[in-house]
Coordinates of C-alpha atoms in Angstrom, one line a residue:
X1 CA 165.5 77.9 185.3
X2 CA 165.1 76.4 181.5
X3 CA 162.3 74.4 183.0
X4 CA 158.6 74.9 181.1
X5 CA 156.4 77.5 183.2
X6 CA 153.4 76.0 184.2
X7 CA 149.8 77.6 182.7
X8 CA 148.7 80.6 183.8
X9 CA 152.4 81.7 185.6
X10 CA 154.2 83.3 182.8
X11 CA 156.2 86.3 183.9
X12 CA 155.9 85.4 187.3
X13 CA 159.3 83.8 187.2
X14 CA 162.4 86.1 188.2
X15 CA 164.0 88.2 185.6
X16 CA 160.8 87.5 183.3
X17 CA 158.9 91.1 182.0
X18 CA 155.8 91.8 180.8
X19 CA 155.1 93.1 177.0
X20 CA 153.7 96.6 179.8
X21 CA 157.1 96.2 181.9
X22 CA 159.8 95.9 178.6
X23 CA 161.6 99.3 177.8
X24 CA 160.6 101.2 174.2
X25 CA 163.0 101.2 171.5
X26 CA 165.0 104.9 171.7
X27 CA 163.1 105.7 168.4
X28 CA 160.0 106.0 170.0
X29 CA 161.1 107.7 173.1
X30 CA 162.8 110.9 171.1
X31 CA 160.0 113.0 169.8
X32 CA 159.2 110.7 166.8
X33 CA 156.1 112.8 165.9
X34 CA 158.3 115.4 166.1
X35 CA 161.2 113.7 163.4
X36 CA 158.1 113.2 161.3
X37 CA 157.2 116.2 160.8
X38 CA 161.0 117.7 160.1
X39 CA 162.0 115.3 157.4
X40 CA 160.3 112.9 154.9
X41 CA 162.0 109.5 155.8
X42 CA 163.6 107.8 159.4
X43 CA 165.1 105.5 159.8
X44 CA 165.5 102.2 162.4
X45 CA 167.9 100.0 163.5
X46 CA 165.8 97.2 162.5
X47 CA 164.9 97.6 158.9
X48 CA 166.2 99.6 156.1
X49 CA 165.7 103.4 155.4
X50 CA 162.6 104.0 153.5
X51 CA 161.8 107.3 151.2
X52 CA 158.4 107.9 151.5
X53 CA 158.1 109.8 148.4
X54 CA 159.5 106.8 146.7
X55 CA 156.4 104.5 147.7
X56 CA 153.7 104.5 144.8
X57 CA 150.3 104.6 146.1
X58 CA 147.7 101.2 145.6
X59 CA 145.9 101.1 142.4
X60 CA 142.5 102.9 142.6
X61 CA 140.3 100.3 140.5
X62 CA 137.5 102.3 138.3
X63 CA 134.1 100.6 138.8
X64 CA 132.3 99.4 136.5
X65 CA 129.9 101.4 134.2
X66 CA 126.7 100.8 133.5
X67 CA 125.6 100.8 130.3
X68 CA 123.2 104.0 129.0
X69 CA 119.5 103.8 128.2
X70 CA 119.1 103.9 124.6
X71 CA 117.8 107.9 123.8
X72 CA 114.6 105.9 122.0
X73 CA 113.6 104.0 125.4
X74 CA 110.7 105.9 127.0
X75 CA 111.4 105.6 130.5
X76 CA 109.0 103.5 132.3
X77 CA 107.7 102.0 135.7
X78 CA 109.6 98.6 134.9
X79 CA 112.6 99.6 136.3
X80 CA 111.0 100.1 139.2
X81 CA 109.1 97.2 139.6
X82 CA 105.5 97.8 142.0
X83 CA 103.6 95.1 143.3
X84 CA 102.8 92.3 146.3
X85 CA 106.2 92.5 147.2
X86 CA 108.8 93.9 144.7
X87 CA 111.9 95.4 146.4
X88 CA 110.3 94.5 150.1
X89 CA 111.8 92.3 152.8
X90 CA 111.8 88.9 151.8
X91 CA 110.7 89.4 148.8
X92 CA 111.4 88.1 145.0
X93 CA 111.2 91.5 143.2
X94 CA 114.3 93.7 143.0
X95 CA 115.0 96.9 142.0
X96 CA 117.3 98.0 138.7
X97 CA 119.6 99.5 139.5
X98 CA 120.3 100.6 135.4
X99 CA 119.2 99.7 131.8
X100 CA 119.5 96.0 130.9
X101 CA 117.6 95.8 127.5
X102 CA 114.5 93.8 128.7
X103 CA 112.3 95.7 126.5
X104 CA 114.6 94.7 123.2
X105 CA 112.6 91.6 123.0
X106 CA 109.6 93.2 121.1
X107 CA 112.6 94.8 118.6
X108 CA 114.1 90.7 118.5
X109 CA 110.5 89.4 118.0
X110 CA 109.9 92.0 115.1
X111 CA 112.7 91.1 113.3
X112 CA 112.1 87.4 113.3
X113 CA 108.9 87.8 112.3
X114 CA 109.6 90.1 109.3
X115 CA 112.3 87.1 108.0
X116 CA 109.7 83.9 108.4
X117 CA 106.5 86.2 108.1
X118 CA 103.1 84.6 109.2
X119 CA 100.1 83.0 107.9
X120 CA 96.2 84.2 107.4
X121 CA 93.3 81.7 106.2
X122 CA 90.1 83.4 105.5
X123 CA 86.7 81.9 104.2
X124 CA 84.2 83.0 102.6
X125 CA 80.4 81.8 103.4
X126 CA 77.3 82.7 102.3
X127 CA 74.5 82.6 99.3
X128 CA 75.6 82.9 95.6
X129 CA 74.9 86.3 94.0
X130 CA 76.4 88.1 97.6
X131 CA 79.8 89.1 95.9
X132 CA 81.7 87.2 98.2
X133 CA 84.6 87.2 96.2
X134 CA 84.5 90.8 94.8
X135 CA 84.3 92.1 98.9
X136 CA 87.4 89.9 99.5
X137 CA 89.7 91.6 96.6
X138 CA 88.3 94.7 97.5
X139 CA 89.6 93.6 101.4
X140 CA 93.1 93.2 100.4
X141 CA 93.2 95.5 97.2
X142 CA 94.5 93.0 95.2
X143 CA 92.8 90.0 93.1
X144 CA 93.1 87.2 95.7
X145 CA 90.0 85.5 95.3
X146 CA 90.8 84.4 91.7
X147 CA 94.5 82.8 90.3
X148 CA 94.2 82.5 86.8
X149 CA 96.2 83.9 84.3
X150 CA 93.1 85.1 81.6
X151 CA 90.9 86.6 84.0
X152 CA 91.0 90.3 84.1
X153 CA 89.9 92.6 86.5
X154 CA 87.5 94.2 84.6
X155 CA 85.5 90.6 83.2
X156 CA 83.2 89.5 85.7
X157 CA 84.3 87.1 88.5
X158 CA 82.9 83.5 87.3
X159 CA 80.6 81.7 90.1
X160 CA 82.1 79.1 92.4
X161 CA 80.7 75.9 92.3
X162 CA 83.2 74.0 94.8
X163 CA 85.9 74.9 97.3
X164 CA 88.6 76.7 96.4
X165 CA 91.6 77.7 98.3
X166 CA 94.3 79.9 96.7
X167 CA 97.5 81.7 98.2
X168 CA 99.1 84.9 97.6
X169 CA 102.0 86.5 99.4
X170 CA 101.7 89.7 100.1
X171 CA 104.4 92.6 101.4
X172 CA 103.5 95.7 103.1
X173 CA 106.4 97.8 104.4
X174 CA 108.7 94.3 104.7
X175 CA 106.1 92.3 106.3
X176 CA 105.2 89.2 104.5
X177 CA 101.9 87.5 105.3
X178 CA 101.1 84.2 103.1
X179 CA 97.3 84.9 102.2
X180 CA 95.1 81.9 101.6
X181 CA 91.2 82.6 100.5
X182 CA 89.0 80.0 100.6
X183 CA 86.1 80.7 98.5
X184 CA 83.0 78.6 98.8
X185 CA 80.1 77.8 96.8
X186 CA 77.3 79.5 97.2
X187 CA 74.3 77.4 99.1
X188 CA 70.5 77.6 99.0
X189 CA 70.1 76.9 95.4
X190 CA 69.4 73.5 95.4
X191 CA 65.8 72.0 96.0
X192 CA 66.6 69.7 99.1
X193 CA 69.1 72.1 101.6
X194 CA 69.6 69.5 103.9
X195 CA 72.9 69.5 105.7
X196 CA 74.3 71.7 102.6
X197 CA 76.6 73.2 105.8
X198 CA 78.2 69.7 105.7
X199 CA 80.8 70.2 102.9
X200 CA 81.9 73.4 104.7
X201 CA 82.4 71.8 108.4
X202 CA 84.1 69.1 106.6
X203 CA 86.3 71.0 105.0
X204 CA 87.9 73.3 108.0
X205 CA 87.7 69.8 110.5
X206 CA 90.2 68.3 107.7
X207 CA 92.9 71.2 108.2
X208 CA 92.8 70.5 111.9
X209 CA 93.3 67.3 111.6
X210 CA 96.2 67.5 108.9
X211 CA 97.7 70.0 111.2
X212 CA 97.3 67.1 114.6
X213 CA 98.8 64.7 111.9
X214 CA 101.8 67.3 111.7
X215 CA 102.2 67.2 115.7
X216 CA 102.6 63.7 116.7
X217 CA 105.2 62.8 113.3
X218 CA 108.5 61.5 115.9
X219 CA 110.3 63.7 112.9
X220 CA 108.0 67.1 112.1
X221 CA 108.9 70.1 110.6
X222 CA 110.4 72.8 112.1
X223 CA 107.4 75.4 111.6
X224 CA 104.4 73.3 110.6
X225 CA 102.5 74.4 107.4
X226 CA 99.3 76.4 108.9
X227 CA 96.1 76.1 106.8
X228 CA 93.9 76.3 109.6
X229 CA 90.6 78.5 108.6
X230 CA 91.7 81.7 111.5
X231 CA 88.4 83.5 110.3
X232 CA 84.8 82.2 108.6
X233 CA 82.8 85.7 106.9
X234 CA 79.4 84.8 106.8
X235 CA 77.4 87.0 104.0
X236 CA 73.8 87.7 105.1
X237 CA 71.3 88.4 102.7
X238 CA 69.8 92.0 102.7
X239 CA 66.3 91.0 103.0
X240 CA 65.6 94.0 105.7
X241 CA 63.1 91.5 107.4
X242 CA 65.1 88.8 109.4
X243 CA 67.5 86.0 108.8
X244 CA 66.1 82.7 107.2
X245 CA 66.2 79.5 109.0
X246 CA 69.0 77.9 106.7
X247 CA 71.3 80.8 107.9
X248 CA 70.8 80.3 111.7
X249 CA 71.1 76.6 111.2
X250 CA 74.6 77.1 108.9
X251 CA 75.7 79.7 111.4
X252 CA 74.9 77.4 114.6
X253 CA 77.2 74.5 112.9
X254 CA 79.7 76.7 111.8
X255 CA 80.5 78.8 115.2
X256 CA 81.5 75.5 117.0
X257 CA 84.6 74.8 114.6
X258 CA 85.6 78.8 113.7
X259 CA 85.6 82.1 114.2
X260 CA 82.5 83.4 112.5
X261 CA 81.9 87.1 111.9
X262 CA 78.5 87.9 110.2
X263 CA 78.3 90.6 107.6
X264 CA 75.3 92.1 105.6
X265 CA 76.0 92.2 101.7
X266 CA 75.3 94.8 99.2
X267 CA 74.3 97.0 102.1
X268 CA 73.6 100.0 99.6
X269 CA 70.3 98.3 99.0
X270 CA 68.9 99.2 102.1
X271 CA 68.1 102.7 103.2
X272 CA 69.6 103.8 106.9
X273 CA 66.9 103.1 108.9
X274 CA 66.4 99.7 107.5
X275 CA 69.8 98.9 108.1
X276 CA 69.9 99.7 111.5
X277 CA 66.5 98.2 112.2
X278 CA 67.8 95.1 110.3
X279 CA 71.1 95.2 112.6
X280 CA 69.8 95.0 115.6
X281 CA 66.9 92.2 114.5
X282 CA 69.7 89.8 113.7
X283 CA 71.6 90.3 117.0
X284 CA 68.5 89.8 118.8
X285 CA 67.7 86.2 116.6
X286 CA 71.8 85.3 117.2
X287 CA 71.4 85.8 121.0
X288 CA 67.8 83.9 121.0
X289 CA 69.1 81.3 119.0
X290 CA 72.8 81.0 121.0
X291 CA 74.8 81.5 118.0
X292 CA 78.4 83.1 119.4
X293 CA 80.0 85.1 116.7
X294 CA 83.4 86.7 117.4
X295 CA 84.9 88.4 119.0
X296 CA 83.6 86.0 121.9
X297 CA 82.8 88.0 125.4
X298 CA 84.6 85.2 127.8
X299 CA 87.3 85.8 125.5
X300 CA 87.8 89.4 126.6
X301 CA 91.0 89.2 128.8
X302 CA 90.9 92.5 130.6
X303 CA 88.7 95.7 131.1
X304 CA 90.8 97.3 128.0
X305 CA 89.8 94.2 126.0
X306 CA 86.2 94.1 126.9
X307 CA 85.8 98.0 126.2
X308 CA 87.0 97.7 122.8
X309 CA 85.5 94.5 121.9
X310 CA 81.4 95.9 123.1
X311 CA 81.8 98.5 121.1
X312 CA 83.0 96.1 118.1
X313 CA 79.8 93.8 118.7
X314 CA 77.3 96.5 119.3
X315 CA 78.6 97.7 115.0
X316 CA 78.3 93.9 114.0
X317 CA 76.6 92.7 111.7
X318 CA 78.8 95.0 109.3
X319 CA 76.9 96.4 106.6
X320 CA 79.3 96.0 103.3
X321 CA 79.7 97.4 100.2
X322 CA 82.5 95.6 98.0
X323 CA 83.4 96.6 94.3
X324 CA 86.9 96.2 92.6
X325 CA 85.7 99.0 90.0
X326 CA 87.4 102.7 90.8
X327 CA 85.1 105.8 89.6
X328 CA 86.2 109.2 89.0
X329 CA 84.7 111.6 92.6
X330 CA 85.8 114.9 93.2
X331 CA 88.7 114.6 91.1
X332 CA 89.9 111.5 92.9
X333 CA 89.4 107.7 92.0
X334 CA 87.9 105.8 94.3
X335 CA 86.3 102.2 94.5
X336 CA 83.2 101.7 94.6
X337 CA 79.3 100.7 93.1
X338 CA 78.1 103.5 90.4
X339 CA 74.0 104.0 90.1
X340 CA 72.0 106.2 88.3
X341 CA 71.1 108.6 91.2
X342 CA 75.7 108.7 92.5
X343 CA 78.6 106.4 93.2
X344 CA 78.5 104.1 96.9
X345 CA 82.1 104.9 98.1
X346 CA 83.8 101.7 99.4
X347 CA 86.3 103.1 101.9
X348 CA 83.5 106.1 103.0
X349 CA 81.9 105.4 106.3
X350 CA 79.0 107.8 105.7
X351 CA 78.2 105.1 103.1
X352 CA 79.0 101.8 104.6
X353 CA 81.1 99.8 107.6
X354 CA 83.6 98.2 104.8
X355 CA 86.5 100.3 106.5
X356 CA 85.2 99.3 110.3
X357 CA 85.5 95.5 109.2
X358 CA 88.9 96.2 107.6
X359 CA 90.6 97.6 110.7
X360 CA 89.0 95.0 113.0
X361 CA 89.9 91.9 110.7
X362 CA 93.4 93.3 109.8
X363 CA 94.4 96.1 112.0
X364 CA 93.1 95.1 115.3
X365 CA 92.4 91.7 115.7
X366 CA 94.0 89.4 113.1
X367 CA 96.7 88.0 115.6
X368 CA 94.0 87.4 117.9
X369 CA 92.1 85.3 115.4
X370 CA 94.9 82.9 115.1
X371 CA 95.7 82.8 118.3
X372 CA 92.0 82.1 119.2
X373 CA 91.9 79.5 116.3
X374 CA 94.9 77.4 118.1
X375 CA 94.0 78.1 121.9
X376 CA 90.0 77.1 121.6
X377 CA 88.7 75.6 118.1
X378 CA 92.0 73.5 117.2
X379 CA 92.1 72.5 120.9
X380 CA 88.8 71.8 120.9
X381 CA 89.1 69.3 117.9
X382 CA 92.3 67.8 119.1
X383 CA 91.4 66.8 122.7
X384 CA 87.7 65.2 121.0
X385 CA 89.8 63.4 118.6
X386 CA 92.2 62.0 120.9
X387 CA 89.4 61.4 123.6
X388 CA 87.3 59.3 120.9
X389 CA 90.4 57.2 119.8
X390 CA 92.2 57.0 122.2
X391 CA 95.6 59.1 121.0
X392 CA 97.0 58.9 117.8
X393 CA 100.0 57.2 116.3
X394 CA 102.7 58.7 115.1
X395 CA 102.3 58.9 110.7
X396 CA 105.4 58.1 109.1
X397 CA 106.3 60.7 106.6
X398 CA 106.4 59.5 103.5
X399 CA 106.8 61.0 99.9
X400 CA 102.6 61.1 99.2
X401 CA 102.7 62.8 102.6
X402 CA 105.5 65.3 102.7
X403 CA 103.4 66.4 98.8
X404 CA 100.2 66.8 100.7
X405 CA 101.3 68.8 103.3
X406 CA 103.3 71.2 101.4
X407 CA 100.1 72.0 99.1

């Protein structure tokens, strides 16, 4: 007795019991389902008396709500996201289980780009006497081809004889866009024509390379000044015959370095089968000769693209009308070119494409023209420049060059 009980042998020892063999407590042997139901309380022996109406119930936690869709969301599949594996076993995708605000970011990248706004370089190509400049004022309904403070809109625009650049900013419904028209002088005049391309090629190869200057400074600027030509319009004659062998050799120069979109000028000289007939003659010579013009088709990044874009080359070349004069039709002014036999509506396209080259160049496609002039033509230039010598050094900035590129 008092000794320790060897494993395996308790309650084997005399007067030891079992938990099975040990007598219940009286309070459990009385009918205590019975008490329970009687009265609202017992009590024990062994611990105080306890009211049950007196014990307060665990706090019921609310869970947490989800926030509402916004009324203006359409509801859509990417809630539920579909493809190789979303929501299966083993998978990466998951499914929402409620709003989250994913598709705020287009609202967030509005905003921003309403406060900075963006920048558009267009230039102007072709020979003199094609109203080049008049088709670009008429483009933008303003007088951007021209910044000086005597010249009126109804003088005639003076000829360019060298290249010009000049910047507007312009607002439309609080979007600012920082225009910038280059204006060339017209070619073909001169006796010898030799490389008269040159001047132009070497003009949109010295953006890029003030804008590769810009990326490797150890200290640039926060948003780089942009004066990359984004689109090239190249003026075609209206001969109604086929296109002369300056213009496929300026064309086959100019497509490597920019995005080049031929149009036909003073298309109100042709009748409407000569234009068509003339139309189709200079895609054919383009294709024969393996001149690209834009909107490129290895460019086309899906089905959607690629149907919108054939039917966008199968209208090119654009036949243009541009004027900057308004003339009195059907009680309404509108722009356009007055001869004796009626008035060539600008902006009607039972009389020219004008409005078809608007909405591509500024409704459909101008963020794709800059995006296109960084992704291929600038990349293009920078990886043959680094290639030839062998990366560049970073340019201190100095005063002279902090001036150049704020121009």
């Amino acid at each position: 007795e008092g000794g320790a009980v060897p494993p395996g042998r308790r309650g084997t020892r005399p007067g030891h019991m079992t938990r099975h063999q040990r007598p219940c407590h009286p309070l459990w042997t009385r009918g205590f389902c019975d008490r329970i139901g009687e009265s609202d309380s017992f009590s024990s022996p062994l611990s105080p008396k306890l009211d049950m109406s007196e014990m307060v119930p665990p706090e019921v936690r609310p869970k947490p709500a989800v926030p509402a869709k916004p009324a203006h969301v359409v509801p859509s599949s990417a809630h539920t996201p579909h493809g190789p594996g979303a929501g299966g076993p083993g998978s990466g995708g998951s499914t929402l289980l409620g709003y989250i605000g994913i598709d705020t970011i287009i609202e967030q990248m509005r905003k921003k780009t309403m406060k900075t706004g963006f920048d558009f370089n267009i230039m102007v190509v072709g020979h003199s006497g094609l109203g080049k400049s008049t088709l670009v004022n008429t483009l933008f309904k303003s007088q951007v081809s021209r910044k000086s403070a005597g010249w009126s809109r109804d003088e005639k625009i003076p000829k360019t004889v060298e290249i010009k650049s000049v910047s507007h900013v312009i607002e439309e419904g609080g979007v600012k866009m920082k225009l910038t028209i280059i204006d060339t002088p017209g070619f073909g005049d001169q006796i010898n024509n030799n490389n008269c391309w040159e001047p132009i090629e070497k003009y949109i190869n010295e953006q890029y390379e003030k804008f590769l200057k810009e990326e490797v400074n150890i200290a640039r600027k926060k948003r780089i000044p942009d004066t990359r030509v984004h689109c090239c319009l190249y003026f075609i004659s209206p001969t109604g015959h086929s296109l002369r062998q300056l213009d496929i050799e300026f064309m086959k120069h100019l497509s490597r370095v920019v995005n080049l979109i031929p149009v036909i000028a003073k298309s109100d000289t042709l009748t409407p089968d000569e234009k068509t007939d003339f139309k189709q003659r200079v895609r054919k010579e383009l294709e024969i000769c393996g001149i690209e013009f834009y909107p490129q088709k290895e460019f086309d990044e899906d089905t959607e693209d690629k149907s919108d874009n054939d039917k966008i080359r199968e209208a090119m070349p654009f036949a243009v009308v541009g004027s900057d004069k308004e003339y009195q039709v059907n009680s309404k002014r509108v722009l356009g070119r007055k001869s004796p036999w009626g008035v060539v509506e600008v902006e009607n396209p039972n009389h020219c494409e004008f409005s078809l080259l608007r909405d591509f160049l500024i409704r459909s496609h101008l963020q794709d023209l800059k995006e296109v002039t960084h992704n291929i033509h600038y990349e293009t230039y920078r990886a043959k420049r680094l290639n030839d010598n062998g990366g560049l050094h970073p340019i201190s900035t100095g005063v002279g060059d902090t001036q150049e590129s704020n121009l």
